[in-house]
Coordinates of C-alpha atoms and ligand atoms in Angstrom, one line a residue:
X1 CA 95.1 50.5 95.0
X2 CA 90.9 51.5 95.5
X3 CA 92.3 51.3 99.7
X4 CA 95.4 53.4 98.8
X5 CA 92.9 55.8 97.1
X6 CA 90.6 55.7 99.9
X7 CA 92.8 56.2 102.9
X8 CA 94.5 59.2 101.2
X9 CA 91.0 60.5 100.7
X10 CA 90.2 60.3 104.6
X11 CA 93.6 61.4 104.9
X12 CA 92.8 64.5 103.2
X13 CA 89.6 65.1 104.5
X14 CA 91.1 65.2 108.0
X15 CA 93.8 67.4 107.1
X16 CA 91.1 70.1 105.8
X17 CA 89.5 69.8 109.2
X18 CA 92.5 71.2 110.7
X19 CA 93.3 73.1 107.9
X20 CA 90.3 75.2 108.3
X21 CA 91.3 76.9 110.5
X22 CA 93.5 79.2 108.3
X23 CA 91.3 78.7 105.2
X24 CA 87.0 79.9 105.1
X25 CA 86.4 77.1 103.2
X26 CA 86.0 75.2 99.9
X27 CA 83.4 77.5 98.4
X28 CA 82.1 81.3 97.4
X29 CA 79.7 80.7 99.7
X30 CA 81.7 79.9 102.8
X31 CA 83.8 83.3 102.3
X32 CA 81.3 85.6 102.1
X33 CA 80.0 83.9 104.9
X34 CA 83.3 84.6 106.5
X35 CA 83.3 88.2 105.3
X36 CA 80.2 89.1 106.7
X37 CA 81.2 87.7 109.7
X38 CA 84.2 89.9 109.9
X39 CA 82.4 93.2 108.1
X40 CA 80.0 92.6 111.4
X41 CA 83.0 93.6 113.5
X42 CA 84.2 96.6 111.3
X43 CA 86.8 94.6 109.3
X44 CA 87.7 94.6 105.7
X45 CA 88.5 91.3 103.8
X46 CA 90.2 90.5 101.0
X47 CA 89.2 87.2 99.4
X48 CA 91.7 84.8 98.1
X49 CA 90.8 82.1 95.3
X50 CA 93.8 79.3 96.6
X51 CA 95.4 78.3 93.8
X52 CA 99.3 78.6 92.6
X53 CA 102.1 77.4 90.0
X54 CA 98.9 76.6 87.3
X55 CA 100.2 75.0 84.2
X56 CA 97.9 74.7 81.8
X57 CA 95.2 77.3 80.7
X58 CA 92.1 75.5 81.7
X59 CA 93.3 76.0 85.7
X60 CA 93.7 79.3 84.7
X61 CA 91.0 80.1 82.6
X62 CA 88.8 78.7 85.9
X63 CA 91.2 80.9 88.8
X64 CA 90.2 83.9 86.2
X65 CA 86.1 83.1 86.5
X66 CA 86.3 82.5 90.0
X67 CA 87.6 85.3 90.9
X68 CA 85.1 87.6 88.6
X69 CA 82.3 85.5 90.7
X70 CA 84.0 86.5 93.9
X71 CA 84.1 90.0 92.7
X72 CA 80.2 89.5 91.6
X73 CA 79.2 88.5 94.8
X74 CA 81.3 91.3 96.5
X75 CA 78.8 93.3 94.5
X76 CA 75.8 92.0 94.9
X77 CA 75.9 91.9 98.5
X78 CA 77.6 95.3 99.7
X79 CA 80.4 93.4 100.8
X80 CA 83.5 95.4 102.3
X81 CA 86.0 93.4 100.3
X82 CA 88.7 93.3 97.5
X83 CA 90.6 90.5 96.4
X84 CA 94.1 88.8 96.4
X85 CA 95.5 86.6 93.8
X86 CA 98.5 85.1 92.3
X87 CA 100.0 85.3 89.1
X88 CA 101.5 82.2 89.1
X89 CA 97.4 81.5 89.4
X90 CA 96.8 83.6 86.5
X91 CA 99.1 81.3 84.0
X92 CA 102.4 83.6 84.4
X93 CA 104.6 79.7 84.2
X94 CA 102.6 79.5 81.3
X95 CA 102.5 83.2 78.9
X96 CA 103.7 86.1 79.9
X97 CA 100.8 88.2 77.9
X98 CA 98.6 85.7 78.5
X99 CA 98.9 86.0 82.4
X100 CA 98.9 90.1 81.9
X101 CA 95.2 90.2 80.1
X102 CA 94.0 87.6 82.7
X103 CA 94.5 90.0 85.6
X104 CA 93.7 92.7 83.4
X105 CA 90.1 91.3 82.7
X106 CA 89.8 91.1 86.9
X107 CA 91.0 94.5 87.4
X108 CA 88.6 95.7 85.0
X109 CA 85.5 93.8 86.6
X110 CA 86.7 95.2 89.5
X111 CA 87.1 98.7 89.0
X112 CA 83.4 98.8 87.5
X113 CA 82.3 98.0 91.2
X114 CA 85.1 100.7 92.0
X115 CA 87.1 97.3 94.0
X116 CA 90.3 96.5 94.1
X117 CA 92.7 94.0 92.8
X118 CA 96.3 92.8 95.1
X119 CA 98.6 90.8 93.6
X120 CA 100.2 88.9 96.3
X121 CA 104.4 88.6 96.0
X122 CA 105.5 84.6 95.5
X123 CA 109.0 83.1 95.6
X124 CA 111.8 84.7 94.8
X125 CA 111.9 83.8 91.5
X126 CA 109.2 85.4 90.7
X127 CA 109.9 88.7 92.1
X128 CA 111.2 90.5 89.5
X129 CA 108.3 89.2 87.2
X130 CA 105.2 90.0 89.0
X131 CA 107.2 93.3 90.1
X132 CA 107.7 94.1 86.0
X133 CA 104.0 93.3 85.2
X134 CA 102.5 94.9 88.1
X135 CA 104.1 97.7 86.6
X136 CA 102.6 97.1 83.0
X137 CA 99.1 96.4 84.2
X138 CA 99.4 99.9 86.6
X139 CA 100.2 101.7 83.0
X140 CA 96.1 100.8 82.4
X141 CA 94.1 99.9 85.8
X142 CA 94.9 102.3 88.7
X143 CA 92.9 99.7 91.2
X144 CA 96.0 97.2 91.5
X145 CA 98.4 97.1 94.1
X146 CA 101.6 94.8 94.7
X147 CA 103.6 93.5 98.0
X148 CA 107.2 93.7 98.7
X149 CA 108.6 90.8 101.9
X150 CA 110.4 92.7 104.1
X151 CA 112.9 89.8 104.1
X152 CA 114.4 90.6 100.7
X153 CA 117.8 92.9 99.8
X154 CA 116.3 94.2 97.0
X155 CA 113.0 95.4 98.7
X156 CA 114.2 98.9 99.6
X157 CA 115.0 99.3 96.1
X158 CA 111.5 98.5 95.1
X159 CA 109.5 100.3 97.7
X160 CA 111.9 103.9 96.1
X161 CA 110.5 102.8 92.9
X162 CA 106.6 101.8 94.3
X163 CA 106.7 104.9 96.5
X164 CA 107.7 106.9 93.1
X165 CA 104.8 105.4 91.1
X166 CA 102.0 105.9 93.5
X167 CA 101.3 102.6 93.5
X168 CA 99.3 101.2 96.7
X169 CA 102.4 98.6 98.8
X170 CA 101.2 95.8 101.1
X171 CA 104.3 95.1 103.4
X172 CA 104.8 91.7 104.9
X173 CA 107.7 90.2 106.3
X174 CA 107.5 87.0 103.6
X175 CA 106.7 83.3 103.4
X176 CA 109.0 81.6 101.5
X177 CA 112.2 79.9 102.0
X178 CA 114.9 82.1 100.5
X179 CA 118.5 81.9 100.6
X180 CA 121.1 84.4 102.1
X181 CA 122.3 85.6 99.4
X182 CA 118.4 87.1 98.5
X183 CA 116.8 87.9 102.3
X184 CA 117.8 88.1 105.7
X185 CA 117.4 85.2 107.9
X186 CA 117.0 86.4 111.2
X187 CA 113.9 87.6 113.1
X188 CA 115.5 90.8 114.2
X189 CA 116.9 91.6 111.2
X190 CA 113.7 90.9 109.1
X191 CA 112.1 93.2 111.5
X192 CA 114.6 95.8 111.0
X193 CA 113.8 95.6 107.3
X194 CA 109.8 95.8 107.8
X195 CA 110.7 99.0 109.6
X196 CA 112.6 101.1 107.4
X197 CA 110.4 99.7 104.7
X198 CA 107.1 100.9 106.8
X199 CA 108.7 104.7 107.5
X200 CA 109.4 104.7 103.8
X201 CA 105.7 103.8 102.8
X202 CA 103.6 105.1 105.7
X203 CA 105.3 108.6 105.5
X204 CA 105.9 109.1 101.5
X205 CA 103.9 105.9 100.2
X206 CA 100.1 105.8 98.7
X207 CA 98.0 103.9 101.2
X208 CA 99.8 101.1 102.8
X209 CA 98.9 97.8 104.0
X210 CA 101.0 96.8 107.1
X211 CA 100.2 93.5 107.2
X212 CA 101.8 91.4 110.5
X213 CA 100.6 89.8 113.5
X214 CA 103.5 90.8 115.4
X215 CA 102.9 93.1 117.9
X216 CA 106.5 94.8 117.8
X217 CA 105.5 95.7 114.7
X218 CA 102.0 97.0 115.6
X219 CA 102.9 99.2 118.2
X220 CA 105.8 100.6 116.2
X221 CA 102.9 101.0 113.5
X222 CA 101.0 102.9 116.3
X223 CA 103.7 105.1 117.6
X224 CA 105.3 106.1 114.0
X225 CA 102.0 107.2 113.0
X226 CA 101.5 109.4 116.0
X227 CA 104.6 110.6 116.0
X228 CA 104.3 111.8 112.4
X229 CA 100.9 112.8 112.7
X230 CA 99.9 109.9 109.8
X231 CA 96.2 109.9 109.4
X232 CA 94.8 106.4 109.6
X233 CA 92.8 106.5 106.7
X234 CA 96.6 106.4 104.9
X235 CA 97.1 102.5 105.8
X236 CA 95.5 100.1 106.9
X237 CA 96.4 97.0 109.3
X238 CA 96.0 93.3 107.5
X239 CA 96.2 90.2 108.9
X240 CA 95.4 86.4 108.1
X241 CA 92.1 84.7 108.6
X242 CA 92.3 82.3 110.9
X243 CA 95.9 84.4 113.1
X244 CA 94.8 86.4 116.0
X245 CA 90.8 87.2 115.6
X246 CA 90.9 88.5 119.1
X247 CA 93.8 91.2 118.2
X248 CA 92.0 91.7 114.5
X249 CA 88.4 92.9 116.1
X250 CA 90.7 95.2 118.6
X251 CA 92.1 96.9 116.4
X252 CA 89.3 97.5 114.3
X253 CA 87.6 98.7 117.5
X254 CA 90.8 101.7 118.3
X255 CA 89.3 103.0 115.0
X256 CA 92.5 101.2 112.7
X257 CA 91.3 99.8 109.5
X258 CA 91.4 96.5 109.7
X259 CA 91.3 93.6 106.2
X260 CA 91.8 90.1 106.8
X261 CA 92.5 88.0 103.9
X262 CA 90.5 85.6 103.3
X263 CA 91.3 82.4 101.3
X264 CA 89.0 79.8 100.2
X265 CA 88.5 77.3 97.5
X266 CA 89.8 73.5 97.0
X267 CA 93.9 73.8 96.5
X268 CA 94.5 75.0 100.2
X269 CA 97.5 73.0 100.6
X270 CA 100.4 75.0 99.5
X271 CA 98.9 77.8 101.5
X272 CA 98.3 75.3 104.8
X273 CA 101.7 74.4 104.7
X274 CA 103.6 78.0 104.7
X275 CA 101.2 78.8 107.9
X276 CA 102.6 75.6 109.4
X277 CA 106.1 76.2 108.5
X278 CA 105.6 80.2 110.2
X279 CA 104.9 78.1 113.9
X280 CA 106.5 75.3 115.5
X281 CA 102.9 75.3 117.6
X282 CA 100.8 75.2 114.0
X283 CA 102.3 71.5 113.2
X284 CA 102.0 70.3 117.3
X285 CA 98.0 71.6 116.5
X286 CA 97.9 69.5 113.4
X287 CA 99.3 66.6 114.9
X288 CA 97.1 67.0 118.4
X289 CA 93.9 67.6 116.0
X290 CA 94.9 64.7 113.7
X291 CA 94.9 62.1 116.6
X292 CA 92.0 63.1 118.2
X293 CA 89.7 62.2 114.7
Ligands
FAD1 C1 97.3 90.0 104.9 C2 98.6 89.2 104.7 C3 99.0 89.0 103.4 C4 100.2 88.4 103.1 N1 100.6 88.3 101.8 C5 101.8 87.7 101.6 C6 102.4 87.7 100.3 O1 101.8 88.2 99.3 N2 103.6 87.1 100.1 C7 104.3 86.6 101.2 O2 105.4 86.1 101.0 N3 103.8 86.6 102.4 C8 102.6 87.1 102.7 N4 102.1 87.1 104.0 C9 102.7 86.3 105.0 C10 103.8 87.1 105.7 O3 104.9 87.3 104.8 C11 104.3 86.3 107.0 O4 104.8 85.1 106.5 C12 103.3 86.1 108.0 O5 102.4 87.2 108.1 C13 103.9 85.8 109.4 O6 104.7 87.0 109.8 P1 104.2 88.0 110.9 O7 104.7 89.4 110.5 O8 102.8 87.9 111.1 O9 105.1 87.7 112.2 P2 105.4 86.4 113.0 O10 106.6 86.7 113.8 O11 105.5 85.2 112.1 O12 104.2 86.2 114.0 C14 104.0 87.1 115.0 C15 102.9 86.5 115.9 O13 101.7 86.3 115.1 C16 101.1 85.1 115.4 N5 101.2 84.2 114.1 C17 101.9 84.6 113.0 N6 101.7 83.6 112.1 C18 100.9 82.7 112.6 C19 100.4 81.5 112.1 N7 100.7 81.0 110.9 N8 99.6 80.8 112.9 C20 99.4 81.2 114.2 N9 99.8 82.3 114.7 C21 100.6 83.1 113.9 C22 101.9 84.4 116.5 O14 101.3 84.9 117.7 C23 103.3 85.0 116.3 O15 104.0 85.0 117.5 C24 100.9 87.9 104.2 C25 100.5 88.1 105.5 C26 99.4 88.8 105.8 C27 99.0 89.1 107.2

């Protein structure tokens, strides 16, 4: 049993090697380290406390105080950085209201260092749910913004409704598994989606975050914004710590504005495994990294 224990202790320990290089790190300290790394080359972060699907209040009593450190040290040291989270972080498997004054108490913190709260958009069964309190909590704290996967049926739906409300949209294509009948399933089709969805925001939306690593979708970012004379202080580029630094510090050098999100903390795996699952080439790294230990 103590050898069972043990080897799936190594086990792990080698797996966080690899998986470092999508995640800062296991503590505050490591991000900011990796924020100020990325704020040296004119790019924005937005730090992400890992954590998901909590079930019981202590998790997400702790989520809540880690993020109002993050925001603290954000603070303290002139950082250019908001932050990410998850309501399913925030106890919404567990109460509803419960969930609601959790982010509430971080998007008050935040606003008092005039920052920034995103709540990042789960599985699809928890769209509707994070949409309908994103809603509620806009009501009260103006510094909260939502995302809407391009993959989904119902997104243009949504983004009529975001656009309407003023609230700030991160676009991304989406991460999750999801059935026919709820997203598209094809690249070009997803693709498709992201566009219409991106003319939508960038040209009636509040400030936008396009967030992709694909460069069809840059350059179409590029051009549309040209073409409709969109200043780029309306939207802003995001990508993934860890996917494409080279293309990230580019970017931020045309004069884009740039955030990379930035997650950190101890339950990385969840978020390891939906960058694996995005590349065939992610796993073959894992596996080439693994062996070489
Ligand atoms: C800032 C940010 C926030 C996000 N927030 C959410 C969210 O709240 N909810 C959600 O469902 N999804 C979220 N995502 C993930 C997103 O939905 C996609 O799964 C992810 O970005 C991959 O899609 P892509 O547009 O980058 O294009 P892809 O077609 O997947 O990638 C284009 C190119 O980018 C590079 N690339 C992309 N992903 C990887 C990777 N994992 N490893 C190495 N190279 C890679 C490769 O060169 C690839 O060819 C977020 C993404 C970003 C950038």
């Amino acid at each position: 049993m103590a050898l069972l224990t043990l080897r799936s202790l190594v086990l792990n320990q080698l797996l966080f090697l690899v998986a470092k290089r999508f995640v800062s790190g296991q503590t505050i300290q490591e991000a900011v380290a990796a924020v100020r790394r990325l704020n040296a080359n004119g790019i924005g972060a937005t730090l992400d406390v890992l954590g998901e699907n909590v079930s019981d209040r202590r998790a997400a009593d702790a989520a809540v105080a880690a993020y109002l450190e993050a925001l603290g040290w954000i603070q303290q040291e002139s950082l250019s950085s908001n932050v990410s989270l998850k309501l399913t972080q925030m106890g919404l498997d567990i109460d509803r209201v419960y969930c609601l004054e959790n982010v509430g108490r971080i998007c008050e913190r935040a606003a008092s260092g005039n920052n920034f709260v995103r709540i990042d958009m789960e599985g699809s069964a928890y769209t509707e749910r994070t949409l309908n309190l994103f809603h509620e909590l806009f009501q009260k704290h103006r510094n909260v913004g939502v995302v809407v996967q391009a993959y989904l049926h119902r997104s243009e739906q949504d983004v009529r409704k975001l656009i309407e409300l003023g609230a700030r949209v991160r676009l991304c294509k989406g991460a999750y598994k999801e059935p026919p009948s709820l997203a598209v399933q094809t690249m070009a089709a997803v693709r498709q989606n992201f566009i219409n969805l991106a003319s939508l925001l960038l040209s009636q939306g509040n400030h936008t975050a396009v967030a992709t690593h694909d460069d069809v979708l840059i350059s179409w970012t590029k051009n549309y914004i040209t073409q409709h004379q969109i200043p780029k202080e309306r939207f802003e580029f995001q990508m993934l710590y860890g996917v494409r630094s080279e293309t990230q510090r580019l970017l931020a050098a045309q004069g884009y504005s740039m955030r990379v999100y930035v997650p950190y903390g101890s339950h990385w795996l969840p978020y390891f495994y939906r960058r694996l699952r995005e590349r065939k080439e992610n796993v073959a790294f894992v596996l080439k990294h693994l062996f070489r230990k």
